[in-house]
Amino acid sequence: EAGVVQSPRYKIIEKKQPVAFWCNPISGHNTLYWYLQNLGQGPELLIRYENEEAVDDSQLPKDRFSAERLKGVDSTLKIQPAELGDSAVYLCASSLSSTYEQYFGPGTRLTVT
Amino acid sequence: SQQGEEDPQALSIQEGENATMNCSYKTSINNLQWYRQNSGRGLVHLILIRSNEREKHSGRLRVTLDTSKKSSSLLITASRAADTASYFCATVDRDDKIIFGKGTRLHILP
């Protein structure tokens, strides 16, 4: 069974530029999560989807971040414009439902210069 | 905001010894999960324990949950070099909101 796929693995951009991350969850997993992880810290939830519905986006900085999960499968997270403080690893995870264990992708390491 | 607080923040033990790390949280939970993250790699799920359970085992791992004290512990027995990693607890509350702690960095000495 294929795991959670994320791309790109690494991204370097200049501040004020846009950037997008893509995630393909495990087949059949209804719940999809996007996290931000800073060095030495635990993951911080940005948004949680149940199928195509964003059920928890309370921690998503909506002035610059957006996300979508069309057809309840793949998801894209976008930042526009990026700021220096957005440098971090962006993790995608999926699970059968929100009360089950999560499976994480390898993450995208974003560096904003 | 982070609900789970792992303790200690860092732990170094000799190979073969047991390692215990703790997690405390603040609100009522549906379940509590433990994850491992090796340096520079993704998180891997270890054990999920539900609020009506008190103890679960998986191989060399034992997790306990005390809902009255709002705390959980992860015990790794007979540690190996490959156990060197960061360990995170994550709580899922009644609204299915998940929050990760800051982690315990475990280092197994040869």
mmCIF file of C-alpha atoms in Angstrom:
data_model
loop_
_atom_site.group_PDB
_atom_site.id
_atom_site.type_symbol
_atom_site.label_atom_id
_atom_site.label_comp_id
_atom_site.label_asym_id
_atom_site.label_seq_id
_atom_site.Cartn_x
_atom_site.Cartn_y
_atom_site.Cartn_z
ATOM 1 C CA GLU A 1 0.000 0.000 0.000
ATOM 2 C CA ALA A 2 1.407 3.380 -1.007
ATOM 3 C CA GLY A 3 1.893 5.895 1.766
ATOM 4 C CA VAL A 4 1.080 9.584 1.859
ATOM 5 C CA VAL A 5 2.798 11.343 -1.017
ATOM 6 C CA GLN A 6 3.924 14.953 -0.855
ATOM 7 C CA SER A 7 5.615 17.180 -3.369
ATOM 8 C CA PRO A 8 7.882 18.941 -3.662
ATOM 9 C CA ARG A 9 10.230 17.662 -0.965
ATOM 10 C CA TYR A 10 12.162 20.908 -0.839
ATOM 11 C CA LYS A 11 11.335 24.443 -1.930
ATOM 12 C CA ILE A 12 13.358 27.635 -1.726
ATOM 13 C CA ILE A 13 11.632 30.893 -2.590
ATOM 14 C CA GLU A 14 12.105 34.576 -2.007
ATOM 15 C CA LYS A 15 9.807 36.386 0.357
ATOM 16 C CA LYS A 16 6.590 37.747 -1.141
ATOM 17 C CA GLN A 17 6.549 34.932 -3.708
ATOM 18 C CA PRO A 18 3.728 32.364 -3.812
ATOM 19 C CA VAL A 19 4.270 28.675 -3.117
ATOM 20 C CA ALA A 20 2.077 25.580 -3.271
ATOM 21 C CA PHE A 21 2.367 22.145 -1.734
ATOM 22 C CA TRP A 22 0.575 19.024 -2.911
ATOM 23 C CA CYS A 23 -0.534 15.967 -0.982
ATOM 24 C CA ASN A 24 -1.982 12.640 -2.078
ATOM 25 C CA PRO A 25 -3.342 10.722 0.927
ATOM 26 C CA ILE A 26 -3.630 6.989 1.402
ATOM 27 C CA SER A 27 -6.475 5.574 -0.669
ATOM 28 C CA GLY A 28 -9.696 5.365 1.294
ATOM 29 C CA HIS A 29 -8.628 7.795 4.002
ATOM 30 C CA ASN A 30 -11.376 10.344 4.508
ATOM 31 C CA THR A 31 -9.501 12.648 6.856
ATOM 32 C CA LEU A 32 -6.608 14.773 5.656
ATOM 33 C CA TYR A 33 -4.446 17.079 7.747
ATOM 34 C CA TRP A 34 -1.922 19.794 6.999
ATOM 35 C CA TYR A 35 0.622 20.625 9.690
ATOM 36 C CA LEU A 36 3.478 23.039 10.095
ATOM 37 C CA GLN A 37 6.535 21.871 12.027
ATOM 38 C CA ASN A 38 9.321 24.149 13.180
ATOM 39 C CA LEU A 39 12.708 22.779 14.179
ATOM 40 C CA GLY A 40 12.620 21.168 17.602
ATOM 41 C CA GLN A 41 8.854 21.529 17.915
ATOM 42 C CA GLY A 42 5.854 19.300 17.491
ATOM 43 C CA PRO A 43 3.547 19.554 14.469
ATOM 44 C CA GLU A 44 0.970 22.330 14.609
ATOM 45 C CA LEU A 45 -2.324 21.706 12.841
ATOM 46 C CA LEU A 46 -3.186 24.136 10.073
ATOM 47 C CA ILE A 47 -6.304 22.513 8.656
ATOM 48 C CA ARG A 48 -8.239 19.258 8.836
ATOM 49 C CA TYR A 49 -10.530 17.939 6.107
ATOM 50 C CA GLU A 50 -13.264 15.365 6.385
ATOM 51 C CA ASN A 51 -13.677 14.345 2.748
ATOM 52 C CA GLU A 52 -13.843 17.667 0.903
ATOM 53 C CA GLU A 53 -15.028 19.727 3.863
ATOM 54 C CA ALA A 54 -12.593 21.782 5.954
ATOM 55 C CA VAL A 55 -13.867 21.016 9.465
ATOM 56 C CA ASP A 56 -11.079 22.698 11.439
ATOM 57 C CA ASP A 57 -9.161 25.616 9.960
ATOM 58 C CA SER A 58 -8.999 27.687 13.115
ATOM 59 C CA GLN A 59 -5.164 27.751 13.067
ATOM 60 C CA LEU A 60 -4.830 28.567 9.355
ATOM 61 C CA PRO A 61 -3.594 32.156 8.773
ATOM 62 C CA LYS A 62 -6.275 32.943 6.259
ATOM 63 C CA ASP A 63 -4.787 36.230 5.116
ATOM 64 C CA ARG A 64 -2.006 34.381 3.303
ATOM 65 C CA PHE A 65 -2.715 30.660 3.510
ATOM 66 C CA SER A 66 -5.340 28.748 1.588
ATOM 67 C CA ALA A 67 -6.078 25.099 1.051
ATOM 68 C CA GLU A 68 -8.385 22.961 -0.998
ATOM 69 C CA ARG A 69 -9.268 19.308 -1.270
ATOM 70 C CA LEU A 70 -11.174 18.842 -4.476
ATOM 71 C CA LYS A 71 -13.185 15.629 -4.799
ATOM 72 C CA GLY A 72 -12.103 14.681 -1.287
ATOM 73 C CA VAL A 73 -8.815 13.109 -2.372
ATOM 74 C CA ASP A 74 -5.726 15.197 -3.211
ATOM 75 C CA SER A 75 -5.094 18.445 -1.430
ATOM 76 C CA THR A 76 -3.127 21.605 -2.093
ATOM 77 C CA LEU A 77 -1.852 24.105 0.465
ATOM 78 C CA LYS A 78 -0.863 27.545 -0.807
ATOM 79 C CA ILE A 79 0.933 30.494 0.723
ATOM 80 C CA GLN A 80 0.709 33.878 -0.952
ATOM 81 C CA PRO A 81 2.737 35.914 -0.270
ATOM 82 C CA ALA A 82 5.353 33.964 1.675
ATOM 83 C CA GLU A 83 7.126 35.580 4.619
ATOM 84 C CA LEU A 84 10.467 34.753 6.208
ATOM 85 C CA GLY A 85 8.677 33.259 9.212
ATOM 86 C CA ASP A 86 6.954 30.695 7.003
ATOM 87 C CA SER A 87 10.196 28.720 6.701
ATOM 88 C CA ALA A 88 9.351 25.322 8.174
ATOM 89 C CA VAL A 89 8.452 21.772 7.246
ATOM 90 C CA TYR A 90 4.893 21.342 5.991
ATOM 91 C CA LEU A 91 3.483 17.920 6.734
ATOM 92 C CA CYS A 92 0.468 16.205 5.281
ATOM 93 C CA ALA A 93 -1.199 13.279 7.034
ATOM 94 C CA SER A 94 -4.271 11.145 6.450
ATOM 95 C CA SER A 95 -6.395 8.770 8.480
ATOM 96 C CA LEU A 96 -9.533 6.669 8.098
ATOM 97 C CA SER A 97 -11.283 9.152 10.355
ATOM 98 C CA SER A 98 -10.329 11.718 12.945
ATOM 99 C CA THR A 99 -10.414 9.163 15.772
ATOM 100 C CA TYR A 100 -7.868 6.859 14.165
ATOM 101 C CA GLU A 101 -4.102 6.999 13.863
ATOM 102 C CA GLN A 102 -2.564 9.258 11.267
ATOM 103 C CA TYR A 103 -0.126 8.369 8.522
ATOM 104 C CA PHE A 104 2.311 11.132 7.667
ATOM 105 C CA GLY A 105 4.012 12.028 4.442
ATOM 106 C CA PRO A 106 7.718 12.943 4.303
ATOM 107 C CA GLY A 107 6.979 16.657 4.366
ATOM 108 C CA THR A 108 8.015 19.659 2.299
ATOM 109 C CA ARG A 109 10.869 21.735 3.678
ATOM 110 C CA LEU A 110 10.220 25.362 2.787
ATOM 111 C CA THR A 111 12.949 27.979 2.985
ATOM 112 C CA VAL A 112 11.952 31.591 2.458
ATOM 113 C CA THR A 113 14.872 33.946 1.789
ATOM 114 C CA SER B 1 -1.332 26.232 21.138
ATOM 115 C CA GLN B 2 -0.028 22.872 22.381
ATOM 116 C CA GLN B 3 -1.916 20.791 24.892
ATOM 117 C CA GLY B 4 0.353 17.820 25.372
ATOM 118 C CA GLU B 5 3.468 18.504 27.365
ATOM 119 C CA GLU B 6 6.101 15.790 27.223
ATOM 120 C CA ASP B 7 8.512 15.242 30.036
ATOM 121 C CA PRO B 8 11.483 15.112 29.994
ATOM 122 C CA GLN B 9 12.385 17.319 27.033
ATOM 123 C CA ALA B 10 15.496 15.214 26.451
ATOM 124 C CA LEU B 11 16.646 11.824 27.702
ATOM 125 C CA SER B 12 19.894 9.901 27.245
ATOM 126 C CA ILE B 13 20.170 6.272 28.350
ATOM 127 C CA GLN B 14 22.446 3.316 27.742
ATOM 128 C CA GLU B 15 21.474 0.742 25.168
ATOM 129 C CA GLY B 16 19.507 -2.038 26.817
ATOM 130 C CA GLU B 17 17.993 0.183 29.500
ATOM 131 C CA ASN B 18 14.337 1.132 29.644
ATOM 132 C CA ALA B 19 13.170 4.606 28.647
ATOM 133 C CA THR B 20 10.106 6.276 30.091
ATOM 134 C CA MET B 21 8.592 9.514 28.859
ATOM 135 C CA ASN B 22 5.477 11.229 30.074
ATOM 136 C CA CYS B 23 2.755 13.363 28.574
ATOM 137 C CA SER B 24 0.361 15.641 30.437
ATOM 138 C CA TYR B 25 -2.665 17.335 28.944
ATOM 139 C CA LYS B 26 -5.377 19.741 30.003
ATOM 140 C CA THR B 27 -8.796 18.906 28.574
ATOM 141 C CA SER B 28 -10.922 15.771 28.276
ATOM 142 C CA ILE B 29 -9.820 13.560 25.444
ATOM 143 C CA ASN B 30 -11.233 10.985 23.055
ATOM 144 C CA ASN B 31 -7.866 9.315 22.590
ATOM 145 C CA LEU B 32 -4.142 9.890 22.974
ATOM 146 C CA GLN B 33 -1.555 8.877 20.414
ATOM 147 C CA TRP B 34 2.219 8.476 20.491
ATOM 148 C CA TYR B 35 4.409 9.105 17.455
ATOM 149 C CA ARG B 36 8.116 8.728 16.711
ATOM 150 C CA GLN B 37 10.168 10.939 14.433
ATOM 151 C CA ASN B 38 13.692 10.031 13.432
ATOM 152 C CA SER B 39 16.052 12.879 12.623
ATOM 153 C CA GLY B 40 14.951 14.645 9.464
ATOM 154 C CA ARG B 41 12.229 12.133 8.696
ATOM 155 C CA GLY B 42 8.453 11.863 8.893
ATOM 156 C CA LEU B 43 6.368 10.909 11.896
ATOM 157 C CA VAL B 44 5.425 7.298 12.476
ATOM 158 C CA HIS B 45 2.445 6.248 14.551
ATOM 159 C CA LEU B 46 3.296 4.005 17.516
ATOM 160 C CA ILE B 47 0.228 3.454 19.691
ATOM 161 C CA LEU B 48 -3.272 4.892 20.075
ATOM 162 C CA ILE B 49 -4.978 4.548 23.448
ATOM 163 C CA ARG B 50 -8.626 5.485 23.898
ATOM 164 C CA SER B 51 -10.009 7.323 26.909
ATOM 165 C CA ASN B 52 -11.658 4.164 28.269
ATOM 166 C CA GLU B 53 -8.408 2.185 28.141
ATOM 167 C CA ARG B 54 -5.712 2.196 30.793
ATOM 168 C CA GLU B 55 -2.847 0.319 29.189
ATOM 169 C CA LYS B 56 -1.760 -0.906 25.759
ATOM 170 C CA HIS B 57 1.230 -2.874 24.549
ATOM 171 C CA SER B 58 2.946 -3.151 21.202
ATOM 172 C CA GLY B 59 6.177 -5.124 21.084
ATOM 173 C CA ARG B 60 8.655 -3.345 23.356
ATOM 174 C CA LEU B 61 6.296 -0.409 23.859
ATOM 175 C CA ARG B 62 3.874 0.035 26.738
ATOM 176 C CA VAL B 63 1.552 3.001 27.040
ATOM 177 C CA THR B 64 -0.513 3.875 30.081
ATOM 178 C CA LEU B 65 -3.264 6.440 30.387
ATOM 179 C CA ASP B 66 -4.574 8.002 33.593
ATOM 180 C CA THR B 67 -7.516 10.228 32.717
ATOM 181 C CA SER B 68 -7.980 11.335 36.329
ATOM 182 C CA LYS B 69 -4.481 12.819 36.276
ATOM 183 C CA LYS B 70 -4.684 13.748 32.606
ATOM 184 C CA SER B 71 -1.408 12.025 31.898
ATOM 185 C CA SER B 72 0.088 9.239 29.827
ATOM 186 C CA SER B 73 3.416 7.471 29.785
ATOM 187 C CA LEU B 74 5.354 5.659 27.083
ATOM 188 C CA LEU B 75 7.776 2.953 28.174
ATOM 189 C CA ILE B 76 10.324 1.523 25.762
ATOM 190 C CA THR B 77 11.941 -1.613 27.155
ATOM 191 C CA ALA B 78 15.389 -2.960 26.244
ATOM 192 C CA SER B 79 16.262 0.131 24.222
ATOM 193 C CA ARG B 80 18.231 -0.098 20.971
ATOM 194 C CA ALA B 81 20.266 2.408 18.997
ATOM 195 C CA ALA B 82 17.438 2.563 16.451
ATOM 196 C CA ASP B 83 15.118 3.944 19.163
ATOM 197 C CA THR B 84 17.032 7.234 19.052
ATOM 198 C CA ALA B 85 14.382 9.689 17.906
ATOM 199 C CA SER B 86 11.921 12.326 19.060
ATOM 200 C CA TYR B 87 8.718 11.051 20.594
ATOM 201 C CA PHE B 88 5.490 13.075 20.519
ATOM 202 C CA CYS B 89 2.178 12.615 22.217
ATOM 203 C CA ALA B 90 -0.943 13.899 20.510
ATOM 204 C CA THR B 91 -4.357 14.314 22.091
ATOM 205 C CA VAL B 92 -7.685 14.167 20.284
ATOM 206 C CA ASP B 93 -10.417 15.925 22.241
ATOM 207 C CA ARG B 94 -14.201 15.471 22.201
ATOM 208 C CA ASP B 95 -14.449 17.784 19.179
ATOM 209 C CA ASP B 96 -11.860 15.661 17.319
ATOM 210 C CA LYS B 97 -9.352 18.480 17.639
ATOM 211 C CA ILE B 98 -5.796 17.105 17.627
ATOM 212 C CA ILE B 99 -2.885 18.798 19.355
ATOM 213 C CA PHE B 100 0.718 17.602 19.465
ATOM 214 C CA GLY B 101 3.185 18.199 22.272
ATOM 215 C CA LYS B 102 6.711 19.523 21.833
ATOM 216 C CA GLY B 103 8.275 16.085 22.115
ATOM 217 C CA THR B 104 10.916 14.211 24.052
ATOM 218 C CA ARG B 105 14.279 13.763 22.356
ATOM 219 C CA LEU B 106 15.582 10.304 23.213
ATOM 220 C CA HIS B 107 19.223 9.400 22.661
ATOM 221 C CA ILE B 108 20.398 5.813 23.108
ATOM 222 C CA LEU B 109 24.064 5.595 24.012
ATOM 223 C CA PRO B 110 26.108 2.609 22.755
#
